[in-house]
Short mmCIF file of C-alpha atoms and ligand atoms in Angstrom, two decimals:
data_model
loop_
_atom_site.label_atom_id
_atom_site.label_comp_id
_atom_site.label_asym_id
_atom_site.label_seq_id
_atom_site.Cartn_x
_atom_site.Cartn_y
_atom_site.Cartn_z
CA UNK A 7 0.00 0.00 0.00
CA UNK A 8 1.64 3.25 -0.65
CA UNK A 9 1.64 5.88 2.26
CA UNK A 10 -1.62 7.44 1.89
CA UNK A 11 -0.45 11.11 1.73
CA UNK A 12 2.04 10.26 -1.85
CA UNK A 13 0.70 11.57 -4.95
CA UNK A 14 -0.24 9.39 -7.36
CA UNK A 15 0.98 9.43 -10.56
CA UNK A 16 -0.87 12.09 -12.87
CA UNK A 17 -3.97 10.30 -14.86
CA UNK A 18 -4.95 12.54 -17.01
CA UNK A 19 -4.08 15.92 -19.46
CA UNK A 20 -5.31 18.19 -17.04
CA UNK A 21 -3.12 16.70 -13.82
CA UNK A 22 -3.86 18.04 -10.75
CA UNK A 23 -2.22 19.51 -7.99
CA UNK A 24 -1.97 16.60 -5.17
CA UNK A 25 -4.63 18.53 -2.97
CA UNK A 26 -7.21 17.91 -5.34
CA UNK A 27 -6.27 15.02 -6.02
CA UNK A 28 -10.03 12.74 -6.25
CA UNK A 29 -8.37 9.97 -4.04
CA UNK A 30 -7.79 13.14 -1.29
CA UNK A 31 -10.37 11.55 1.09
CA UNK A 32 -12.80 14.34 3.11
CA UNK A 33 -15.21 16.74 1.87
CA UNK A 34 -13.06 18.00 -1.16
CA UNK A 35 -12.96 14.23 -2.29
CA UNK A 36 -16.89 13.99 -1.59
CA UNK A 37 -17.09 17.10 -3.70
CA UNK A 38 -15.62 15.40 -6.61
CA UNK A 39 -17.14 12.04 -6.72
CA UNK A 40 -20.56 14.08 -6.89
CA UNK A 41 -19.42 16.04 -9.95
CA UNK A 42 -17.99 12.71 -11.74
CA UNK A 43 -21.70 11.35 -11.02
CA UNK A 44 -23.27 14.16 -12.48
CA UNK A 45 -20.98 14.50 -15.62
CA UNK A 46 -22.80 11.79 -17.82
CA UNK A 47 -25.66 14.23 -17.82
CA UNK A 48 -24.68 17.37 -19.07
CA UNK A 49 -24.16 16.89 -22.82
CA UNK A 50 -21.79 19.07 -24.73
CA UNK A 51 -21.59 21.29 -21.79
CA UNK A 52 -19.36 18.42 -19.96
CA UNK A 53 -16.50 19.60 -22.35
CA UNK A 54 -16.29 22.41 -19.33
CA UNK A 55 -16.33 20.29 -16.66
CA UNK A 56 -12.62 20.65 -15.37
CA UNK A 57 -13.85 24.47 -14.36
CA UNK A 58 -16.02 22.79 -11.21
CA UNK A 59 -12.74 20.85 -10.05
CA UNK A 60 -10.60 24.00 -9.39
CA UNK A 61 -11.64 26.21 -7.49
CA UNK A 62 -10.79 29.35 -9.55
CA UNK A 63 -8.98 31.34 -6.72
CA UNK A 64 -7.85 30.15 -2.96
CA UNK A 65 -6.40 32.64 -0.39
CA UNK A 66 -4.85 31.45 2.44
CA UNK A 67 -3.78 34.36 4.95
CA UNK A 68 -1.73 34.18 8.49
CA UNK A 69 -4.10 36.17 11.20
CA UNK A 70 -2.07 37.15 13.88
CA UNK A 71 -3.97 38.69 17.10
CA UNK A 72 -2.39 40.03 20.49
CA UNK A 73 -4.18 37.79 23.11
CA UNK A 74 -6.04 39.65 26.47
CA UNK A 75 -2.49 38.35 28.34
CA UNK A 76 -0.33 40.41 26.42
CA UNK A 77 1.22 37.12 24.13
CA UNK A 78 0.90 36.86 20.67
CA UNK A 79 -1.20 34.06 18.58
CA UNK A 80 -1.58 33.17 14.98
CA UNK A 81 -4.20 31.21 13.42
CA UNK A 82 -4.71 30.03 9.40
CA UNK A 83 -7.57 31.50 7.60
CA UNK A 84 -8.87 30.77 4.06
CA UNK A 85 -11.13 32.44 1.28
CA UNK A 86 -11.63 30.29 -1.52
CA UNK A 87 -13.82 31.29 -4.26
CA UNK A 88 -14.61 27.98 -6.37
CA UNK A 89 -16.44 29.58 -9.42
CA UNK A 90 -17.76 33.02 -10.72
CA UNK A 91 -19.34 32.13 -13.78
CA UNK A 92 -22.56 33.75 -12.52
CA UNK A 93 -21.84 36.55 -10.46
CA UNK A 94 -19.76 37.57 -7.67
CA UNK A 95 -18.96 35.09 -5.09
CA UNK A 96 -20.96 34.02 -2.22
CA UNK A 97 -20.65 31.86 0.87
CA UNK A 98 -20.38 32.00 4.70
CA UNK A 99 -17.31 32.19 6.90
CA UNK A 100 -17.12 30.04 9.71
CA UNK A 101 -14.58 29.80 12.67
CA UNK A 102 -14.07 26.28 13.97
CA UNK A 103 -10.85 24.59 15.11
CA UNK A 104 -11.19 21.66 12.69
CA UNK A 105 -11.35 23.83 9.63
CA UNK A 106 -9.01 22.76 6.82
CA UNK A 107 -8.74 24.39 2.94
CA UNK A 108 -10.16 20.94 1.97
CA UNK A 109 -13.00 21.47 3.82
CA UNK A 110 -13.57 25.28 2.93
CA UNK A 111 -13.01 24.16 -0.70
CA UNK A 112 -15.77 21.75 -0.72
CA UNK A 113 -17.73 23.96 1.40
CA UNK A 114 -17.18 26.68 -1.55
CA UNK A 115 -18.04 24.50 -4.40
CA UNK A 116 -21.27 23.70 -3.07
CA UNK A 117 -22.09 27.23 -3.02
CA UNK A 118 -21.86 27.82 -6.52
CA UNK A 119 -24.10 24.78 -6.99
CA UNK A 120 -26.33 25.79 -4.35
CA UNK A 121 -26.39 29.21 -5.73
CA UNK A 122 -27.19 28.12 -9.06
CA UNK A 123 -29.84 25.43 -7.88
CA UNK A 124 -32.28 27.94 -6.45
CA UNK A 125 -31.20 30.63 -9.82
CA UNK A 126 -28.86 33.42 -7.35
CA UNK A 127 -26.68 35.77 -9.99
CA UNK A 128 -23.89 34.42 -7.46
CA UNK A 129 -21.12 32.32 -7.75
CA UNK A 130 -20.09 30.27 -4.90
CA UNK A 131 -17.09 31.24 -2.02
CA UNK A 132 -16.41 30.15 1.22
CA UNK A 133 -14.22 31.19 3.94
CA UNK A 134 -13.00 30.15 7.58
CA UNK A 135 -10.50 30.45 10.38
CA UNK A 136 -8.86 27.36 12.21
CA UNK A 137 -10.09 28.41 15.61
CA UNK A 138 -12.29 27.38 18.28
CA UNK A 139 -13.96 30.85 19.34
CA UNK A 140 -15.37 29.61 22.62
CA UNK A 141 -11.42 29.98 23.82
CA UNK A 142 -11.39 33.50 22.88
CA UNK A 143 -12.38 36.87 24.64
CA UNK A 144 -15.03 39.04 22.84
CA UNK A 145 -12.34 41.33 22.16
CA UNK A 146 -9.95 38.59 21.10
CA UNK A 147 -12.64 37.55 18.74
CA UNK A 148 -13.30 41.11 17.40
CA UNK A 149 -9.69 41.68 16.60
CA UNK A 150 -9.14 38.40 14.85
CA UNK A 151 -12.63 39.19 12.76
CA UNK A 152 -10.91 42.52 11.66
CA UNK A 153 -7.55 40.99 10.82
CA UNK A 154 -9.24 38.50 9.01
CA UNK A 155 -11.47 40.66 7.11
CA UNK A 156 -8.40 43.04 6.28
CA UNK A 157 -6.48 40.26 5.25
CA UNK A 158 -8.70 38.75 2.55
CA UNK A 159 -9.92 42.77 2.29
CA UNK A 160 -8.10 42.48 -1.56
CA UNK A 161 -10.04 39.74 -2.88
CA UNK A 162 -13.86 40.39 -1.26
CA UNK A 163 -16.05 43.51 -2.01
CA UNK A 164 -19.92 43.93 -2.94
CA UNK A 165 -19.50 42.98 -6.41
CA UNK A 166 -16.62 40.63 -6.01
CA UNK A 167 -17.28 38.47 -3.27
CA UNK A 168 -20.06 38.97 -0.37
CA UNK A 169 -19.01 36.71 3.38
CA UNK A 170 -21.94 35.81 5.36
CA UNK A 171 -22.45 33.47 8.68
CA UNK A 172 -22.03 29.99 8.66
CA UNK A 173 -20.74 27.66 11.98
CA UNK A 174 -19.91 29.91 14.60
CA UNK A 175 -20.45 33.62 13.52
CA UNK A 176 -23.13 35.75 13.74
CA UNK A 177 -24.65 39.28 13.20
CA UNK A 178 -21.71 40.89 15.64
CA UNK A 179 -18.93 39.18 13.80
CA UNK A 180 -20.99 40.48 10.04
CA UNK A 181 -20.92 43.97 11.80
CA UNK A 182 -17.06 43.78 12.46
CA UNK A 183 -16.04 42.67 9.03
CA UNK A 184 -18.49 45.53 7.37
CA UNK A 185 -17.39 48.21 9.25
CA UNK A 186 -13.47 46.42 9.31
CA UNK A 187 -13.78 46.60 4.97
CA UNK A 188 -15.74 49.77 5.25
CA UNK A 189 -13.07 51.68 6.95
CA UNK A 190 -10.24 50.53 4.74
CA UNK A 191 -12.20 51.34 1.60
CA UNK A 192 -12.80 54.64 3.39
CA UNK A 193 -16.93 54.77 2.88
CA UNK A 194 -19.93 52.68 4.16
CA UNK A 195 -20.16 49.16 2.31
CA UNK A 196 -22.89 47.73 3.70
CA UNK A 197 -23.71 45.19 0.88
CA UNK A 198 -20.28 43.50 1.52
CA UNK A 199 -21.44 40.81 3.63
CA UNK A 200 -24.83 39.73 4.48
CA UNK A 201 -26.48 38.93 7.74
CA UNK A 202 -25.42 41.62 9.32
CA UNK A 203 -27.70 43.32 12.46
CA UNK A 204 -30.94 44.74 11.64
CA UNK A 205 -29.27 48.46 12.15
CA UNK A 206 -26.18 48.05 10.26
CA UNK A 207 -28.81 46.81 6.56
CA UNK A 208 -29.20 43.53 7.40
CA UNK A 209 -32.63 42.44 6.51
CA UNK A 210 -35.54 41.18 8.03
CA UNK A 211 -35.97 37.25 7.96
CA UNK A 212 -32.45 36.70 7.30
CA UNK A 213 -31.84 34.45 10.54
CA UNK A 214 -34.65 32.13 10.33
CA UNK A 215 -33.99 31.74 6.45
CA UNK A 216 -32.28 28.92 6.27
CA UNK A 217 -34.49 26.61 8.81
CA UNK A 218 -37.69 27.98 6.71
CA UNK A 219 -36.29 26.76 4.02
CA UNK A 220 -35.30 23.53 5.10
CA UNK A 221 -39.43 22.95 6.15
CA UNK A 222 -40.43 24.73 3.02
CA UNK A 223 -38.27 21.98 0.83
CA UNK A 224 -39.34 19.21 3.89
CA UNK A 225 -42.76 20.26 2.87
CA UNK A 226 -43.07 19.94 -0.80
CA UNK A 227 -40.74 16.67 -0.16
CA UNK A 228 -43.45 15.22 1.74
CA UNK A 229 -45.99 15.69 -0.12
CA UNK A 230 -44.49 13.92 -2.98
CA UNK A 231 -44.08 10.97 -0.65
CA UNK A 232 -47.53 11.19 1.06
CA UNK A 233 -46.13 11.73 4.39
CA UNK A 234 -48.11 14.08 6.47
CA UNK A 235 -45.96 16.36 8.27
CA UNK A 236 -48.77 17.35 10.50
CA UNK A 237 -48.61 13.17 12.04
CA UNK A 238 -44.79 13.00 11.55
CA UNK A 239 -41.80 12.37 14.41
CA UNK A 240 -38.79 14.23 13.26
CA UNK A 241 -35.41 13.98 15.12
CA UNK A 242 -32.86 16.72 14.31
CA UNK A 243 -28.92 16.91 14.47
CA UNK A 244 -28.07 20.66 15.76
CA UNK A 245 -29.83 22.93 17.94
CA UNK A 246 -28.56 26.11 16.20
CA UNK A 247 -29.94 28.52 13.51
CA UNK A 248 -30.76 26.03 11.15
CA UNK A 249 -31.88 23.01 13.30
CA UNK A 250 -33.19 25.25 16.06
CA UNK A 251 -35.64 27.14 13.26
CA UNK A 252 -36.65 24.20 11.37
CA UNK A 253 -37.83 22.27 14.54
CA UNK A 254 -39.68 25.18 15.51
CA UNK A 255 -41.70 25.69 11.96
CA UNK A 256 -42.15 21.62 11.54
CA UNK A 257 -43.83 21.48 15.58
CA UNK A 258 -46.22 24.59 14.63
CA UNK A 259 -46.76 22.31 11.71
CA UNK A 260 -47.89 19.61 13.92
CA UNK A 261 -45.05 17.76 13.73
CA UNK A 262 -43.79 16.05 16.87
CA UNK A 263 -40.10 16.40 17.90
CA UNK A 264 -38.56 13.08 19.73
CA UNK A 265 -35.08 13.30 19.49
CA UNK A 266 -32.43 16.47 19.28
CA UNK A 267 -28.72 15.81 19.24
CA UNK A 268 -26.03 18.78 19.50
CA UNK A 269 -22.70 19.07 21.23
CA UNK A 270 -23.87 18.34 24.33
CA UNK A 271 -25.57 15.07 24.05
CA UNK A 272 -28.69 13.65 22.67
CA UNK A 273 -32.01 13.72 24.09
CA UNK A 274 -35.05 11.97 23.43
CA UNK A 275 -38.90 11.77 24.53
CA UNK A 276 -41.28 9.73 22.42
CA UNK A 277 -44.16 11.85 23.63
CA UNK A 278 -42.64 15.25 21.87
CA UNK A 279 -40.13 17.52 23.20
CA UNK A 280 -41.39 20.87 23.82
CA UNK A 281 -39.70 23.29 21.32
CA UNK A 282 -39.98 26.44 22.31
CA UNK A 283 -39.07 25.11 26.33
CA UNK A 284 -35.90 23.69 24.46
CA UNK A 285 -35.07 26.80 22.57
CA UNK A 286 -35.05 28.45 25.80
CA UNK A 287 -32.88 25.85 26.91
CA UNK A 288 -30.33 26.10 24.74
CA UNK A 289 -29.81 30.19 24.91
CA UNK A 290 -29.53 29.69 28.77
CA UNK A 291 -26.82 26.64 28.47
CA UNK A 292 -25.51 26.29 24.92
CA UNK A 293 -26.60 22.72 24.39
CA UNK A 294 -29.59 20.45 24.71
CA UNK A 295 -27.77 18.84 27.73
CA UNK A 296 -29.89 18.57 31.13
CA UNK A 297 -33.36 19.58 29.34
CA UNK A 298 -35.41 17.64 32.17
CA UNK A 299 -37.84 16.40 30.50
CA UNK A 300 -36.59 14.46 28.28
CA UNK A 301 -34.37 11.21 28.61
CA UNK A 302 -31.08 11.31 27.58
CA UNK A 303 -29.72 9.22 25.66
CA UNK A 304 -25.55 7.52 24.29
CA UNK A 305 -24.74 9.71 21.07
CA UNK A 306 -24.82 6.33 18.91
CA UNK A 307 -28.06 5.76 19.47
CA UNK A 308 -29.69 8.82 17.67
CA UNK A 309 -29.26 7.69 14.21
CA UNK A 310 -31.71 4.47 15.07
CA UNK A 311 -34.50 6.60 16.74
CA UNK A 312 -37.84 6.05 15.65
CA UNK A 313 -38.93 9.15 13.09
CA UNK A 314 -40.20 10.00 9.87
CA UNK A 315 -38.23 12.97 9.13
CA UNK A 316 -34.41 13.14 10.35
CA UNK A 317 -32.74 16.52 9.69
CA UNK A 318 -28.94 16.77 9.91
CA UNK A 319 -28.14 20.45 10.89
CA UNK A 320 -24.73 20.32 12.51
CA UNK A 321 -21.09 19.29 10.45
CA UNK A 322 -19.93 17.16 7.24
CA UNK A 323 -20.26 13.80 7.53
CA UNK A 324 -22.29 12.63 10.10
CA UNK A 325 -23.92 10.28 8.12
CA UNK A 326 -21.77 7.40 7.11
CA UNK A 327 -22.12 3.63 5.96
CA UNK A 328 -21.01 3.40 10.08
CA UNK A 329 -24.87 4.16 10.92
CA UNK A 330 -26.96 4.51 8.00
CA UNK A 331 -28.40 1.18 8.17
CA UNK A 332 -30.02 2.46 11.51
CA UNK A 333 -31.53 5.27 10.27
CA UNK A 334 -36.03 4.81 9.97
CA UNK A 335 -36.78 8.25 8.63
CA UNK A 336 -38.74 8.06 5.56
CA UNK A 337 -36.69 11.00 4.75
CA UNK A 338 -33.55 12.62 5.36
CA UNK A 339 -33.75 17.62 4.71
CA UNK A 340 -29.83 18.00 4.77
CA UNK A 341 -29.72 21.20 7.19
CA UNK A 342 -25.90 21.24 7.30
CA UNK A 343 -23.37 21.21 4.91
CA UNK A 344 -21.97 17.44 3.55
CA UNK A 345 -23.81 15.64 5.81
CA UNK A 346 -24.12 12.54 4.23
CA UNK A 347 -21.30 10.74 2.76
CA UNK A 348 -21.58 9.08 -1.07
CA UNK A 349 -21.45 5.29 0.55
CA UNK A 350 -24.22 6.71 3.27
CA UNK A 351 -26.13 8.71 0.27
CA UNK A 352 -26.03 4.90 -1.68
CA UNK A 353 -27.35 3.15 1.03
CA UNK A 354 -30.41 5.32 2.06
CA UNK A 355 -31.01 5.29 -2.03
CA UNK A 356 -31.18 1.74 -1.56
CA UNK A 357 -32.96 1.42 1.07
CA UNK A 358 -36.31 4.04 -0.30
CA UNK A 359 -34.91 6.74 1.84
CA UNK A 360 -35.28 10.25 0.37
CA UNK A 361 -32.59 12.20 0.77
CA UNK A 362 -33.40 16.36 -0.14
CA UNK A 363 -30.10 17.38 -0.52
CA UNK A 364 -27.95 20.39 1.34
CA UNK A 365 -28.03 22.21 -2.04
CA UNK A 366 -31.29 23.01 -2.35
CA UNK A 367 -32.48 21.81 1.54
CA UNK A 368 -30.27 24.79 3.07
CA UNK A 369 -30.65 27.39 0.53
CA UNK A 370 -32.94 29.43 1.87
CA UNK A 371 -29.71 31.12 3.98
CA UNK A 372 -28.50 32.39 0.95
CA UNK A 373 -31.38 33.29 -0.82
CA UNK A 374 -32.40 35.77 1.98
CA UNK A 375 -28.75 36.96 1.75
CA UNK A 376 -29.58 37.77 -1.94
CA UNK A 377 -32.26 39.96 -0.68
CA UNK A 378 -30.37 41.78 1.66
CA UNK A 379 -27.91 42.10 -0.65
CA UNK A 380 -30.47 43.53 -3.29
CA UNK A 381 -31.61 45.81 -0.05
CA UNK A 382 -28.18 47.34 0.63
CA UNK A 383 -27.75 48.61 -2.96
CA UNK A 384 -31.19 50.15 -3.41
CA UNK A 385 -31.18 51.02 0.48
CA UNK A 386 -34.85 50.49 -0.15
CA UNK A 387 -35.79 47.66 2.61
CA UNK A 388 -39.02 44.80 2.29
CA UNK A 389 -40.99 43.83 5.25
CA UNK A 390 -40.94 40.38 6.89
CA UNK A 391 -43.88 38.83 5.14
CA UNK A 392 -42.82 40.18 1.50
CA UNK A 393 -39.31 38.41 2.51
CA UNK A 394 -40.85 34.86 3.59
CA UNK A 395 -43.37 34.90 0.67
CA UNK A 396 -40.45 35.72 -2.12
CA UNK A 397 -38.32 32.97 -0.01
CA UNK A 398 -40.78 30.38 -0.05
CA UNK A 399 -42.01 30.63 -3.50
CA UNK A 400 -37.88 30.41 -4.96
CA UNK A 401 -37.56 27.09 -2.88
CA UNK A 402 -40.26 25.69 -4.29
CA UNK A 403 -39.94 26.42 -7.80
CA UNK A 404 -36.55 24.91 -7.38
CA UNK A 405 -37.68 21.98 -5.87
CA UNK A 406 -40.11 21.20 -8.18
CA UNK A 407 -37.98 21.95 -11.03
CA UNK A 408 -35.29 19.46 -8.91
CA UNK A 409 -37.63 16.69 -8.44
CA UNK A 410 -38.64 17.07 -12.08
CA UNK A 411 -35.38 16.34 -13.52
CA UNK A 412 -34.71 13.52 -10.61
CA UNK A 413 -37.96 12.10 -11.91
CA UNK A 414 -36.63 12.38 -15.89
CA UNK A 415 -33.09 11.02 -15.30
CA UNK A 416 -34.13 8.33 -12.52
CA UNK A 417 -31.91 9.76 -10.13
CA UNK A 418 -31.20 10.49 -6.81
CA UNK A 419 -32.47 14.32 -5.62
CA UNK A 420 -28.69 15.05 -5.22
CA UNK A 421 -27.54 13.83 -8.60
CA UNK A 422 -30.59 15.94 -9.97
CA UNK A 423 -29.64 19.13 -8.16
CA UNK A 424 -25.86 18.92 -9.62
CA UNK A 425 -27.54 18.44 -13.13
CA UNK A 426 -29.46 21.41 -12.96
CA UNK A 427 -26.89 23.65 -10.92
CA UNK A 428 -23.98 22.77 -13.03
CA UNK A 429 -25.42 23.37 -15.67
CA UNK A 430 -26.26 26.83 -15.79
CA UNK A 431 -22.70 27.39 -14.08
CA UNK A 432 -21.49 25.52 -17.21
CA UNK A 433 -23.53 27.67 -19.53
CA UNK A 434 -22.18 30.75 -18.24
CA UNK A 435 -19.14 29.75 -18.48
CA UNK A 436 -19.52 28.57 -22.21
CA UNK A 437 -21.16 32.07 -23.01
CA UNK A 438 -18.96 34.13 -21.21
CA UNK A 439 -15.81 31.78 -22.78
CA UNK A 440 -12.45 31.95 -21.88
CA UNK A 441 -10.32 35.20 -21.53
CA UNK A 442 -7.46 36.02 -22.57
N1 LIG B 10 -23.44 29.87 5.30
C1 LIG B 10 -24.71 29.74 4.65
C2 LIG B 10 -24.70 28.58 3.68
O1 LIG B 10 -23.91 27.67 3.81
C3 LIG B 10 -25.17 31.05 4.03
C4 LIG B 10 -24.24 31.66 3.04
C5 LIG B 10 -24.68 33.05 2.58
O2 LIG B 10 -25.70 33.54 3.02
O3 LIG B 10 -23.93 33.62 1.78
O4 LIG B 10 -25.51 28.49 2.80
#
């Protein structure tokens, strides 16, 4: 066996540089083996198809910060813009202290097909530091924000490339880097990152985006299933923006909640947790941990729970061939990023389980970025319900336009989603053709 980290010999004209390298296992690799699956299906077009395995521009910057004690620290940060065929880039930024440029490459390239899935004049970006924030001060964390944000300052602007939360930031962090790229431009930016504070042009809506969109896809899923979400048990992987907001919209739904796993533990009550009790919960504590009614129960058990729907709202691959044999859901709304692994994805295919995909299930984040985005440079600003109406009625003219083409093609909803994202990247790029 040759050492795992040797590159192999080059296989093709376009050889690539060992990093992304197909055999590169993690979410990079994952990246890849969805595009090769997807390739068959886009016709001349495919003749482009090296553009989606390069990223088209990766920064990675040193971010030194002076530490509350006086000592100096340095962490890695990234900005990797996979494709800008359609517009500027787009993507969050998330701190986290296993963030690699694999990851953040993978994480970018799904942009630009998420991007293109639900029709955003965006490309697709993605940026991150290696750091666990809970270890720093507020002002620790304000000062690496702004050194950050100066750092990759020369490659991100409103029409160039527009940061937004992901894992671990927020509005506050948003309101750093605008004001951060604001005062080195010397004038106001506003529209250079999204999901920013209320005050500062961020827009109504724009936090609970993402979980409405994951139970406006869950509901147009289930209907073409016949499951009735207003009967169903859903158990849910996170406890944050996305998971958090999704529980919340599926209970008012009807739906009842039995089982919530997040970095604390994993809890469980057959008879329906009570959401907003647990939402509480989790501002007060910062996990699910200790919410008395419920039972807890080991972390390798939560995959097997009894439920309809199970929503994965937390990290990359959490769903593995490991424990998808467990899993009884009928269906599977990707809430995070790369949840499911391609030998997972195979074996809930197998096995009738629908998986809705992160690229359209977790769109609804960015599409409400788009808005505030389209807010900022008119400074002209919608109210709530125009936002949730224009929100729900993009997801599901994506999804139906998704499941159409699954339907067609006899494919899975993810295989589908890459057909119809890449392409219109691939179009773009055909039309806008190659320069110099
Ligand atoms: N981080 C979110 C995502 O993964 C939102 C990105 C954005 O709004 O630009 O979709």
């Amino acid at each position: 066996m040759p050492h795992a980290l040797a590159t192999p010999p080059a296989k093709s004209p376009h050889a690539l540089p060992s990093f992304l390298d197909p055999e590169h296992l993690g979410p990079w690799g994952i990246y890849l083996q969805q595009v090769d699956r997807v390739t068959p299906y886009l016709g001349s077009l495919s003749r482009w198809v090296e553009t989606l395995k390069r990223p088209k521009r990766m920064l990675i910057v040193d971010v030194p910060i002076e530490l509350d004690n006086g000592t100096m620290a340095h962490f890695e940060g990234y900005r990797v813009q996979h494709n800008t065929s359609r517009g500027p880039g787009k993507g969050g930024v998330r701190f986290h202290q296993d963030v690699t440029l694999s990851e953040v490459m993978a994480l970018s390239a799904w942009m630009s097909v998420k991007n293109a899935a639900v029709s955003l004049p965006f490309g697709g970006a993605k940026g991150g530091i290696r750091v666990d924030p809970k270890t720093l001060s507020r002002g620790e964390l304000e000062r690496l924000t702004r050194r950050y944000t100066s750092e990759i300052g020369i490659i991100i602007g409103p029409n160039k490339d527009i940061p937004a939360p992901d894992v671990n930031t927020n509005e506050q962090i948003m309101a750093w880097m605008m004001d951060t790229y604001s005062m080195n431009e010397g004038a106001t930016a506003s529209g250079v990152v999204t999901g920013k504070p209320i005050a500062l042009g961020g827009s109504l809506g724009r936090r609970e985006a993402t979980g409405r969109g994951v139970f406006t896809v869950g509901q147009e899923a289930a209907q073409h299933i016949g499951l009735d979400i207003g009967r169903a048990k859903i158990a849910v992987q996170g406890f944050g923006n996305v998971g958090g907001i999704a529980a919340k919209l599926f209970a008012q739904a009807g739906a009842t909640l039995v089982a919530v796993q997040d970095h604390g533990g994993t809890i469980y009550q057959a008879s329906g947790l009570d959401v907003p009790a647990l939402l509480r919960h989790v501002s007060e504590h910062g996990s699910v941990k200790g919410f008395a009614p419920a039972e807890t129960l080991p972390d390798d058990r939560f995959w097997g729970v009894d439920c309809d729907i199970l929503i994965p709202a937390a990290l990359e691959q959490q769903i593995t061939a490991a424990n998808a044999h467990q899993i009884q859901a009928r269906m599977v709304i990707e809430g995070a990023n790369g949840p499911t692994t391609p030998e997972a994805d195979d074996i809930l295919h197998e096995r009738g389980i629908l998986v809705v995909p992160d690229v359209i299930a977790n769109a609804g984040g960015v599409t409400v970025s788009y808005f505030e985005w389209v807010q900022d440079f008119s400074s002209f600003f919608w109210s709530e319900d125009d936002i949730n109406l224009r929100l729900v009625r993009i997801m599901r003219e994506a999804f139906a336009a998704i499941w159409q083409v699954a339907d067609e093609h006899r494919v899975s909803l993810r295989t589908a989603t890459f057909i119809v994202a890449c392409s219109r990247i691939l179009q773009a790029r055909e039309l806008r053709g190659l320069y110099p």
